[in-house]
Coordinates of C-alpha atoms and ligand atoms in Angstrom, one line a residue:
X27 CA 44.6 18.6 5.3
X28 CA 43.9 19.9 9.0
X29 CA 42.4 17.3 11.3
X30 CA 41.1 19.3 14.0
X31 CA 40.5 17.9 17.7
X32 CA 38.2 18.6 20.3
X33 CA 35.8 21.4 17.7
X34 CA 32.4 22.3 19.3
X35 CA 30.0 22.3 16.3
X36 CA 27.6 24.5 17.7
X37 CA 27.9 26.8 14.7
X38 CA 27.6 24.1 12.4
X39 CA 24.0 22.5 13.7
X40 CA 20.9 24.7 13.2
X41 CA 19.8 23.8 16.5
X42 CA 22.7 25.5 17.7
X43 CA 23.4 22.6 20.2
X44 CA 27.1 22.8 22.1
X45 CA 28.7 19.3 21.0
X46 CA 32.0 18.5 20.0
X47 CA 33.7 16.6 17.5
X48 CA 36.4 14.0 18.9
X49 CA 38.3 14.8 15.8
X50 CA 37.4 17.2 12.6
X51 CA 38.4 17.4 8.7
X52 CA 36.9 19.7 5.9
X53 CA 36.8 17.9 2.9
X54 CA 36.9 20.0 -0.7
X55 CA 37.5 17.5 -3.4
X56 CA 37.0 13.8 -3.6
X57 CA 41.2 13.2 -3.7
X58 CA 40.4 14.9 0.3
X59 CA 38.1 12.4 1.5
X60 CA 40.0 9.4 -0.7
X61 CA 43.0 10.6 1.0
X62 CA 41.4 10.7 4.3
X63 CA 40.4 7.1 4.3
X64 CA 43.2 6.0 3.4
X65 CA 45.2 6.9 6.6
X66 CA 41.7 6.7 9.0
X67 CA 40.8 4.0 11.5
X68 CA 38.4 6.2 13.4
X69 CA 34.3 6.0 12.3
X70 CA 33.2 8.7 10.0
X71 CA 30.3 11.1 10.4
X72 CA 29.4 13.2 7.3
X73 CA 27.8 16.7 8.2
X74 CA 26.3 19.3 5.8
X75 CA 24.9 22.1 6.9
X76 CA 23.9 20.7 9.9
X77 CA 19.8 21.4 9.7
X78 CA 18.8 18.1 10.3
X79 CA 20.4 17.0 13.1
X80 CA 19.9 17.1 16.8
X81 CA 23.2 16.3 18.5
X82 CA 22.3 14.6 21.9
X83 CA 26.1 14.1 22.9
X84 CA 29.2 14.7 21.3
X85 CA 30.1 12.8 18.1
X86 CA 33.2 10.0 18.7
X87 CA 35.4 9.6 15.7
X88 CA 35.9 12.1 12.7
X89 CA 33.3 14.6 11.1
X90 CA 34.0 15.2 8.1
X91 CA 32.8 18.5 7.0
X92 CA 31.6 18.1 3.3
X93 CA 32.6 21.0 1.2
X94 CA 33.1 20.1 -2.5
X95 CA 31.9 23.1 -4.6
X96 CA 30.8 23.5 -8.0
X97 CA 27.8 23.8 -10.0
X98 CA 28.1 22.6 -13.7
X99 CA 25.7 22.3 -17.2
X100 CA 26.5 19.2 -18.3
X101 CA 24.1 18.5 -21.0
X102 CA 22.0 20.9 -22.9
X103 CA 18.8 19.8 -24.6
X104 CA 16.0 21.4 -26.3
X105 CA 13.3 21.3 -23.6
X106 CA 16.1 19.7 -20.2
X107 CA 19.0 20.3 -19.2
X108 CA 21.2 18.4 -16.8
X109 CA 23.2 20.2 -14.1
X110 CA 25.4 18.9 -11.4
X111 CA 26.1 20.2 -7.9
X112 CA 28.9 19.3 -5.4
X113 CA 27.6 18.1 -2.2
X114 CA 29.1 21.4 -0.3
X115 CA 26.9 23.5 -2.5
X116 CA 24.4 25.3 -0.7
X117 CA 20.7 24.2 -1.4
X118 CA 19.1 27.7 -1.6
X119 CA 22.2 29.3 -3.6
X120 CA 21.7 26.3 -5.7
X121 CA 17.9 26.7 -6.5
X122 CA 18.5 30.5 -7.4
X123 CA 21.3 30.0 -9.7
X124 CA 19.0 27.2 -11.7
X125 CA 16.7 30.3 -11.7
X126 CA 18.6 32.6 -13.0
X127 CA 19.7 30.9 -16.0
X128 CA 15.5 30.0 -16.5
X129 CA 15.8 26.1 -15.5
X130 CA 12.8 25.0 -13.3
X131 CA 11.9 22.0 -11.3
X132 CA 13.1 23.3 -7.9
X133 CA 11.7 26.7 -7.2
X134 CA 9.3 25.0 -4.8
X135 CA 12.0 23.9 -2.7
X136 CA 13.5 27.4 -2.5
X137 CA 14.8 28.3 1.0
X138 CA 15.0 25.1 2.4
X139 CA 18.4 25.0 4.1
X140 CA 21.4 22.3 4.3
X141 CA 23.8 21.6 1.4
X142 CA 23.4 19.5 -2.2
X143 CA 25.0 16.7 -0.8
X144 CA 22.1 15.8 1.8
X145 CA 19.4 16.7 -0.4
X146 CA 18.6 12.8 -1.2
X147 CA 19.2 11.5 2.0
X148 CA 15.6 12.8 3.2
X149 CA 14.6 13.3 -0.9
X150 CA 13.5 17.0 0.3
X151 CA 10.4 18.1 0.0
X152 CA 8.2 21.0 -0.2
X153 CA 5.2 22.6 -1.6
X154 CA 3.8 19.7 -3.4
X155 CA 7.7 18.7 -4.8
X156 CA 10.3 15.9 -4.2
X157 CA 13.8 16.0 -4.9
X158 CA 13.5 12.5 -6.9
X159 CA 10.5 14.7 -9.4
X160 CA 14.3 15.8 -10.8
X161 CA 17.0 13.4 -9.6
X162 CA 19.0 12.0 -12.2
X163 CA 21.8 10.8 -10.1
X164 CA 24.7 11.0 -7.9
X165 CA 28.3 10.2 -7.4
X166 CA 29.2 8.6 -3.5
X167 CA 32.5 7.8 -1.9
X168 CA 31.9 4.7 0.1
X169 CA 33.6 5.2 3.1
X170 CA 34.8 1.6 3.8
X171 CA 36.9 1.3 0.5
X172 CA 37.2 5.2 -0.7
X173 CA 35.5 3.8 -3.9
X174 CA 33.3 5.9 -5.9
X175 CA 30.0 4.9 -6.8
X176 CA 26.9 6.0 -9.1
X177 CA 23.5 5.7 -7.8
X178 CA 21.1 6.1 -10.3
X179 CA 17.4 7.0 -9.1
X180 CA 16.1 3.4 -8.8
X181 CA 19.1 2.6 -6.4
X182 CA 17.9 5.3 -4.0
X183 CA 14.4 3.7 -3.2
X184 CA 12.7 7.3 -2.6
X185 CA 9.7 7.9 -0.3
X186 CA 8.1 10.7 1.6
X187 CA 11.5 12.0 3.5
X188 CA 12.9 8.6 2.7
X189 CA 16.1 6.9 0.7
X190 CA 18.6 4.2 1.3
X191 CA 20.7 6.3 2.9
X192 CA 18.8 6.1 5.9
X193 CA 18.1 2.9 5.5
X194 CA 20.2 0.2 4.4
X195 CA 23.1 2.2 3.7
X196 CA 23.0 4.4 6.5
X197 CA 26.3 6.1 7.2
X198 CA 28.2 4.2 4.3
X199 CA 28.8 6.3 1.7
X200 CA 29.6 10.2 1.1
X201 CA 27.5 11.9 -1.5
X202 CA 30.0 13.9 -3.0
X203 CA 28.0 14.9 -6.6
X204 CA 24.7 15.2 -7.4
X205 CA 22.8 15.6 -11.2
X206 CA 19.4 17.0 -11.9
X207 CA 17.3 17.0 -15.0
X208 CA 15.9 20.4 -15.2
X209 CA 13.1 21.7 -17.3
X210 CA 13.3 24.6 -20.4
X211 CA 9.6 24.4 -20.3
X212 CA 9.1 24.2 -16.7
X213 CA 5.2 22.8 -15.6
X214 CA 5.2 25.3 -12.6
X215 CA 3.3 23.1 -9.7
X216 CA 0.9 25.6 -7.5
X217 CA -1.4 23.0 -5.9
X218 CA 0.1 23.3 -2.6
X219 CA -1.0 25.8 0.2
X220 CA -1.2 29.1 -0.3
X221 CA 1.2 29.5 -3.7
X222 CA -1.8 30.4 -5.9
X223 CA -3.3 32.8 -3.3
X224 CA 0.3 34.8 -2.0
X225 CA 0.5 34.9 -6.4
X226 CA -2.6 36.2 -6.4
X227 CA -2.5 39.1 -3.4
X228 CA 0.5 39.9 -5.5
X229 CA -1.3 41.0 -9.0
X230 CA 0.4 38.5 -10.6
X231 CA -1.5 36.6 -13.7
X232 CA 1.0 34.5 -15.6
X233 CA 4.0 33.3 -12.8
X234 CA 7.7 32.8 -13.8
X235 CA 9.4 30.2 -12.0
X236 CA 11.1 33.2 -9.8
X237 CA 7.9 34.4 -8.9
X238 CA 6.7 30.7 -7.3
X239 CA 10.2 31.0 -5.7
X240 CA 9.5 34.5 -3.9
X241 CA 6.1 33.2 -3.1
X242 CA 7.0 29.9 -1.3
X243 CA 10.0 32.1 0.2
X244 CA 7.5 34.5 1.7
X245 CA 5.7 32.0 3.0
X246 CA 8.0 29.9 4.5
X247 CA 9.2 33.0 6.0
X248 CA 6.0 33.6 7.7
X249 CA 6.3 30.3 9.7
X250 CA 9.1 29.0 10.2
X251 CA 11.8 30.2 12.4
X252 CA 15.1 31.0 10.5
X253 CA 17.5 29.3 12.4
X254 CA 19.7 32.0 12.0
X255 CA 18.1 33.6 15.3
X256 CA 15.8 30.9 16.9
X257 CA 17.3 27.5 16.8
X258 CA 15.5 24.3 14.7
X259 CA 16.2 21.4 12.5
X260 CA 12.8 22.1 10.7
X261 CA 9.7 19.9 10.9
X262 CA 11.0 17.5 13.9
X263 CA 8.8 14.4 13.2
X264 CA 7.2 13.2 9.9
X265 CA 3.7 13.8 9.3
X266 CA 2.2 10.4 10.0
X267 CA 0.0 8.0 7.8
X268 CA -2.5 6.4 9.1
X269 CA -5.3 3.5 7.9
X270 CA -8.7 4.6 6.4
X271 CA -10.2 2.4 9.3
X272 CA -8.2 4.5 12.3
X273 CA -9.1 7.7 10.4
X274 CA -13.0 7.3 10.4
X275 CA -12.6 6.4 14.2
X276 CA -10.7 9.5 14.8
X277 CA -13.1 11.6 12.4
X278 CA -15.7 10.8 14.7
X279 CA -14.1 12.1 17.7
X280 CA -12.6 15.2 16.5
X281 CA -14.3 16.4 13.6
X282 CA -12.2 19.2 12.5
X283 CA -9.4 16.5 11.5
X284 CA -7.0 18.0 9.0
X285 CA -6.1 15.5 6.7
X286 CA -5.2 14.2 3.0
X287 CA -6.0 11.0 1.6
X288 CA -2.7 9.5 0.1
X289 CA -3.0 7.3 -3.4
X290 CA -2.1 4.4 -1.2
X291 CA -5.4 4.4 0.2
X292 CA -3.5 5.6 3.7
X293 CA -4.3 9.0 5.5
X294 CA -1.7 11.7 6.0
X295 CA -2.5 13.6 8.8
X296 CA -0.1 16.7 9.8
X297 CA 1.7 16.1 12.9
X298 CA 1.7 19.8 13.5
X299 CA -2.1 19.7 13.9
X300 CA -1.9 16.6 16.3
X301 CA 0.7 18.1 18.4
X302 CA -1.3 21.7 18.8
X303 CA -4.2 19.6 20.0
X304 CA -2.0 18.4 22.9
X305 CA -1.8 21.8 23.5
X306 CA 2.2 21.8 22.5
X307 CA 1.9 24.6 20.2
X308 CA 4.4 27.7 21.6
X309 CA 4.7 25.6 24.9
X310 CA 8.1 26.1 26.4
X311 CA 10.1 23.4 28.7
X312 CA 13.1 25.2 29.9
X313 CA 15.1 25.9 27.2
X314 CA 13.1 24.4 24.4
X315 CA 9.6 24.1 23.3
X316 CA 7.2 23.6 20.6
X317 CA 7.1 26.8 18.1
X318 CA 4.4 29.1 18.5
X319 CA 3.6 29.7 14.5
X320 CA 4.4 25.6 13.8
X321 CA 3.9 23.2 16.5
X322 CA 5.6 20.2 14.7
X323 CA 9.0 22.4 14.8
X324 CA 10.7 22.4 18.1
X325 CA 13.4 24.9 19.0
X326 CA 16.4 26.1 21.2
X327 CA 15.6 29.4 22.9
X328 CA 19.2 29.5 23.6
X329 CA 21.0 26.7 25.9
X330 CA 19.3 24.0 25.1
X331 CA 21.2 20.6 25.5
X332 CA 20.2 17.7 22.8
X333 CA 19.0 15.6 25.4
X334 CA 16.5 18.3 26.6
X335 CA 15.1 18.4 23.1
X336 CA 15.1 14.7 22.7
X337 CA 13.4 14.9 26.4
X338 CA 10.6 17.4 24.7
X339 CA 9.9 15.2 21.7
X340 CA 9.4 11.8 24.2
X341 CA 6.9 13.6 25.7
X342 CA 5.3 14.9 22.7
X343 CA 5.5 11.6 21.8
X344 CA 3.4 10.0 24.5
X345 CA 0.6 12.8 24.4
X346 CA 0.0 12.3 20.7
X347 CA -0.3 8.8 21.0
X348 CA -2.2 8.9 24.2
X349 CA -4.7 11.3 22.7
X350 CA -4.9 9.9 18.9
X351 CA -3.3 6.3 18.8
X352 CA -0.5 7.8 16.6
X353 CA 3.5 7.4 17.0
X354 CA 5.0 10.1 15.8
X355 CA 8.1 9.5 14.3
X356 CA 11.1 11.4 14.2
X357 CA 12.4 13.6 10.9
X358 CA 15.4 14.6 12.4
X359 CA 18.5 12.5 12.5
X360 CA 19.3 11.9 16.4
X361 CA 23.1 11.7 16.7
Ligands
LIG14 P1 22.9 17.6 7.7 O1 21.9 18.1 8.7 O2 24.3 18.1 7.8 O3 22.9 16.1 7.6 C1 21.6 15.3 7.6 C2 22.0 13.8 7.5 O4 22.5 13.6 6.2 C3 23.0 13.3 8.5 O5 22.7 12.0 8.8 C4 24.3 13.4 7.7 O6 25.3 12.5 8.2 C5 23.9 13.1 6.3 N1 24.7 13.7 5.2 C6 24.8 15.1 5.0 N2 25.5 15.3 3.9 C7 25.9 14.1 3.5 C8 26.6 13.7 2.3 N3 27.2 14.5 1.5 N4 26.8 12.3 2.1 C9 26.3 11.4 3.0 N5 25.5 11.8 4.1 C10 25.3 13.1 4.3 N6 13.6 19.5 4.8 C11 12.7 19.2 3.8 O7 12.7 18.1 3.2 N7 11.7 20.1 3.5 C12 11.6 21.3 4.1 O8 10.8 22.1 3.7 C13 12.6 21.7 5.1 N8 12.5 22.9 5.8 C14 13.4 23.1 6.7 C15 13.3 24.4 7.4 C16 14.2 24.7 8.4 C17 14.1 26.1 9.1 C18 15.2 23.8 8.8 C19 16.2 24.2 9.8 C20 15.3 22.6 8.1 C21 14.4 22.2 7.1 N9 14.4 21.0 6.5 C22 13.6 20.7 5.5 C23 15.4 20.0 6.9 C24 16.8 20.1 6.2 O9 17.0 21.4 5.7 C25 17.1 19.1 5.0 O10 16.9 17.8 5.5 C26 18.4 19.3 4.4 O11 18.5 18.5 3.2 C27 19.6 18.9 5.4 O12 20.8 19.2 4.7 P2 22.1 19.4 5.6 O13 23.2 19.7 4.6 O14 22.0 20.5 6.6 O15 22.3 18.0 6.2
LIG15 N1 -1.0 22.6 11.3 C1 -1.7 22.9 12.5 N2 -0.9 23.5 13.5 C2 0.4 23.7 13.4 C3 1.0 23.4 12.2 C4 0.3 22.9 11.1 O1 -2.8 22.7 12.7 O2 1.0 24.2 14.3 C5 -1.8 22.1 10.2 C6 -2.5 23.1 9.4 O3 -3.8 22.7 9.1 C7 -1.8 23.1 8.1 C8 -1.2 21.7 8.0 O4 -1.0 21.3 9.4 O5 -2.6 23.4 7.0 C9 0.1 21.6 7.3 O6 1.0 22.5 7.8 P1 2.1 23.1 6.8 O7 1.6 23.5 5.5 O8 2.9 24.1 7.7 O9 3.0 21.9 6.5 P2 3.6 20.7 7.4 O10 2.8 19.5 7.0 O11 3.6 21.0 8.9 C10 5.3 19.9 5.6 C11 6.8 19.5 5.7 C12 7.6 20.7 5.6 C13 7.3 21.5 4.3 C14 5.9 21.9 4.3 C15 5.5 22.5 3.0 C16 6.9 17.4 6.8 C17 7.3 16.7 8.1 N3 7.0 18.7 6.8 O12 5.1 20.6 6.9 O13 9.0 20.3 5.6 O14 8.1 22.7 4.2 O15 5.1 20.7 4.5 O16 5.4 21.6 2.0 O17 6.5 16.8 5.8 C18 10.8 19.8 7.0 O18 10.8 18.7 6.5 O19 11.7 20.1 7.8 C19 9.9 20.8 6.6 C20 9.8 22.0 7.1

């Protein structure tokens, strides 16, 4: 296997930032990356696709470019089936092959970049659907001892853009499988936003699960930027959830609040609406800014360092909590 040195990844970040890897390996089987610990001393980073990072400097140690292929019906029941992925799969490619052969449970999450493998990481979401609504499991290499290991879903401790992996066992293991319990039957989910109204500009009365995937694709495309021409990482900071107590305060003083009460009793409120009240919203700073059709995703008009974004989102920072008492945390993972 080629160890590269020196490689800029700035093709392989969707914020097209211009940092290097000290050293670089593409991994397409398991054997690879068992192989490759085995003979490495150097820490190991595991990229994707690269769409939710911001790269601040350039990354010491090995990258390790995860591109294990192959998409697989394991087990074929008569209302579910369970299909597997290799981590290197691409997301979208993914979602539209389960389509084709009429499995739904992910058409919501159509379009949403990055690869298989990082799909539990953040446990994706998207128009009122998780990754963990069909998780069945996945297959890791831990990096310290090249052992493979099966996480089922209670191992993964799920939340809103949330897992172990980006807690506990943060940069430990390598997802290099993952397996999903699909649906024959599919309950198609249309709650969210504007899927019912884009299916119903469209004439169309009784939705298959490709049609909720062309709606939520037109939509998404109507918002955000594709990175494929204006630099992002996606939503840059979570939305935040707040106490019923700190929500009727800020209710009084800005009653056109967006918000949505949260089973927990807590208050989601959209960081995209905060940040445009701080007058962010399609604000540039040099060579990065706050998008002008969705504030909470900030972008590289070009030559935009990491540490220029990171410089943008601490002063986002301040002005939201200045103005609303909220600290925005970050989405993104800042290398
Ligand atoms: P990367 O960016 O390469 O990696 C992300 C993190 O996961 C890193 O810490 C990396 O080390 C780790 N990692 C990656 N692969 C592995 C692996 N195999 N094993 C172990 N660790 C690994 N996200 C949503 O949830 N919902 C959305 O609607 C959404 N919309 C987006 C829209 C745009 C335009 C963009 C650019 C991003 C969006 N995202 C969204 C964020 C992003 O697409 C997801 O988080 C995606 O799952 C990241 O996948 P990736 O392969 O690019 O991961
Ligand atoms: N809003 C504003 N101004 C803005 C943007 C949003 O006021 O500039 C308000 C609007 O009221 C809008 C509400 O915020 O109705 C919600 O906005 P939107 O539907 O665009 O969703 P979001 O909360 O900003 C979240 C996810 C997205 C996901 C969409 C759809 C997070 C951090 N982001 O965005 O995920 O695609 O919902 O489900 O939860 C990502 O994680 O990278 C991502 C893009």
């Amino acid at each position: 296997m080629q160890i590269e040195e020196n490689k800029s990844l700035k093709t392989l970040n969707t914020f097209g930032i211009d940092a290097k890897a000290e050293y670089f390996a593409t991994i397409r089987s398991v054997q690879d990356l068992q192989n490759i610990i085995s003979q490495n001393q150097k820490p190991i980073f595991i990229l994707g696709g690269g769409s939710n990072l911001l790269l601040t400097q350039n990354v010491k140690g090995l990258v390790i470019h995860n591109s294990i292929l192959g998409k697989k019906i394991e087990r074929d029941f008569q209302h579910c089936v369970y299909v597997s992925a290799g981590a290197g799969e691409n997301w979208h490619e993914f979602v539209l092959w389960s389509i084709k052969k009429k499995l739904g449970g992910i058409e919501n999450l159509s379009l949403i970049p990055g690869r298989v493998g990082a799909s539990p990481i953040q446990n994706i979401g998207a128009y009122g659907v998780e990754l963990k609504d069909v998780f069945h499991q996945l297959e890791a290499v831990e990096l310290a001892t090249g052992k493979v290991h099966v996480f089922r879903k209670k191992d993964c401790d799920f939340g809103y853009r949330e897992s172990v992996f980006k807690q506990k066992l943060k940069g430990k293991f390598c997802i290099t499988k993952v397996y999903f319990k699909l649906s024959k039957r599919p309950r198609l989910n249309l709650k969210y936003g504007t899927i019912q109204q884009t299916l119903e500009d469209q004439k169309i009365k009784k939705p298959t699960i490709k049609d909720v995937s062309n709606a939520v694709i037109k939509i998404r495309s109507s918002k955000l930027p594709d990175p494929a021409k204006l630099g992002n990482s996606g939503s840059f900071f979570k939305n935040p959830e707040i106490s019923k107590t700190h929500f009727n305060k800020l209710k009084k003083a800005f009653p056109n609040i967006v918000f949505y009460p949260l089973e927990n009793g807590k208050i989601k409120v959209p960081a995209g609406w905060l940040i445009e009240q701080c007058g962010w919203k399609g604000k540039r700073v040099g060579n990065t800014g706050s998008h002008a059709k969705q504030a909470l995703v900030l972008v590289n008009y070009g030559n935009a360092t990491g540490k220029e974004v990171k410089k943008l989102a601490g002063k986002i920072i301040k002005s939201v909590e200045k103005k609303f008492g909220i600290k925005l945390k970050a989405e993104v993972n800042v290398i």
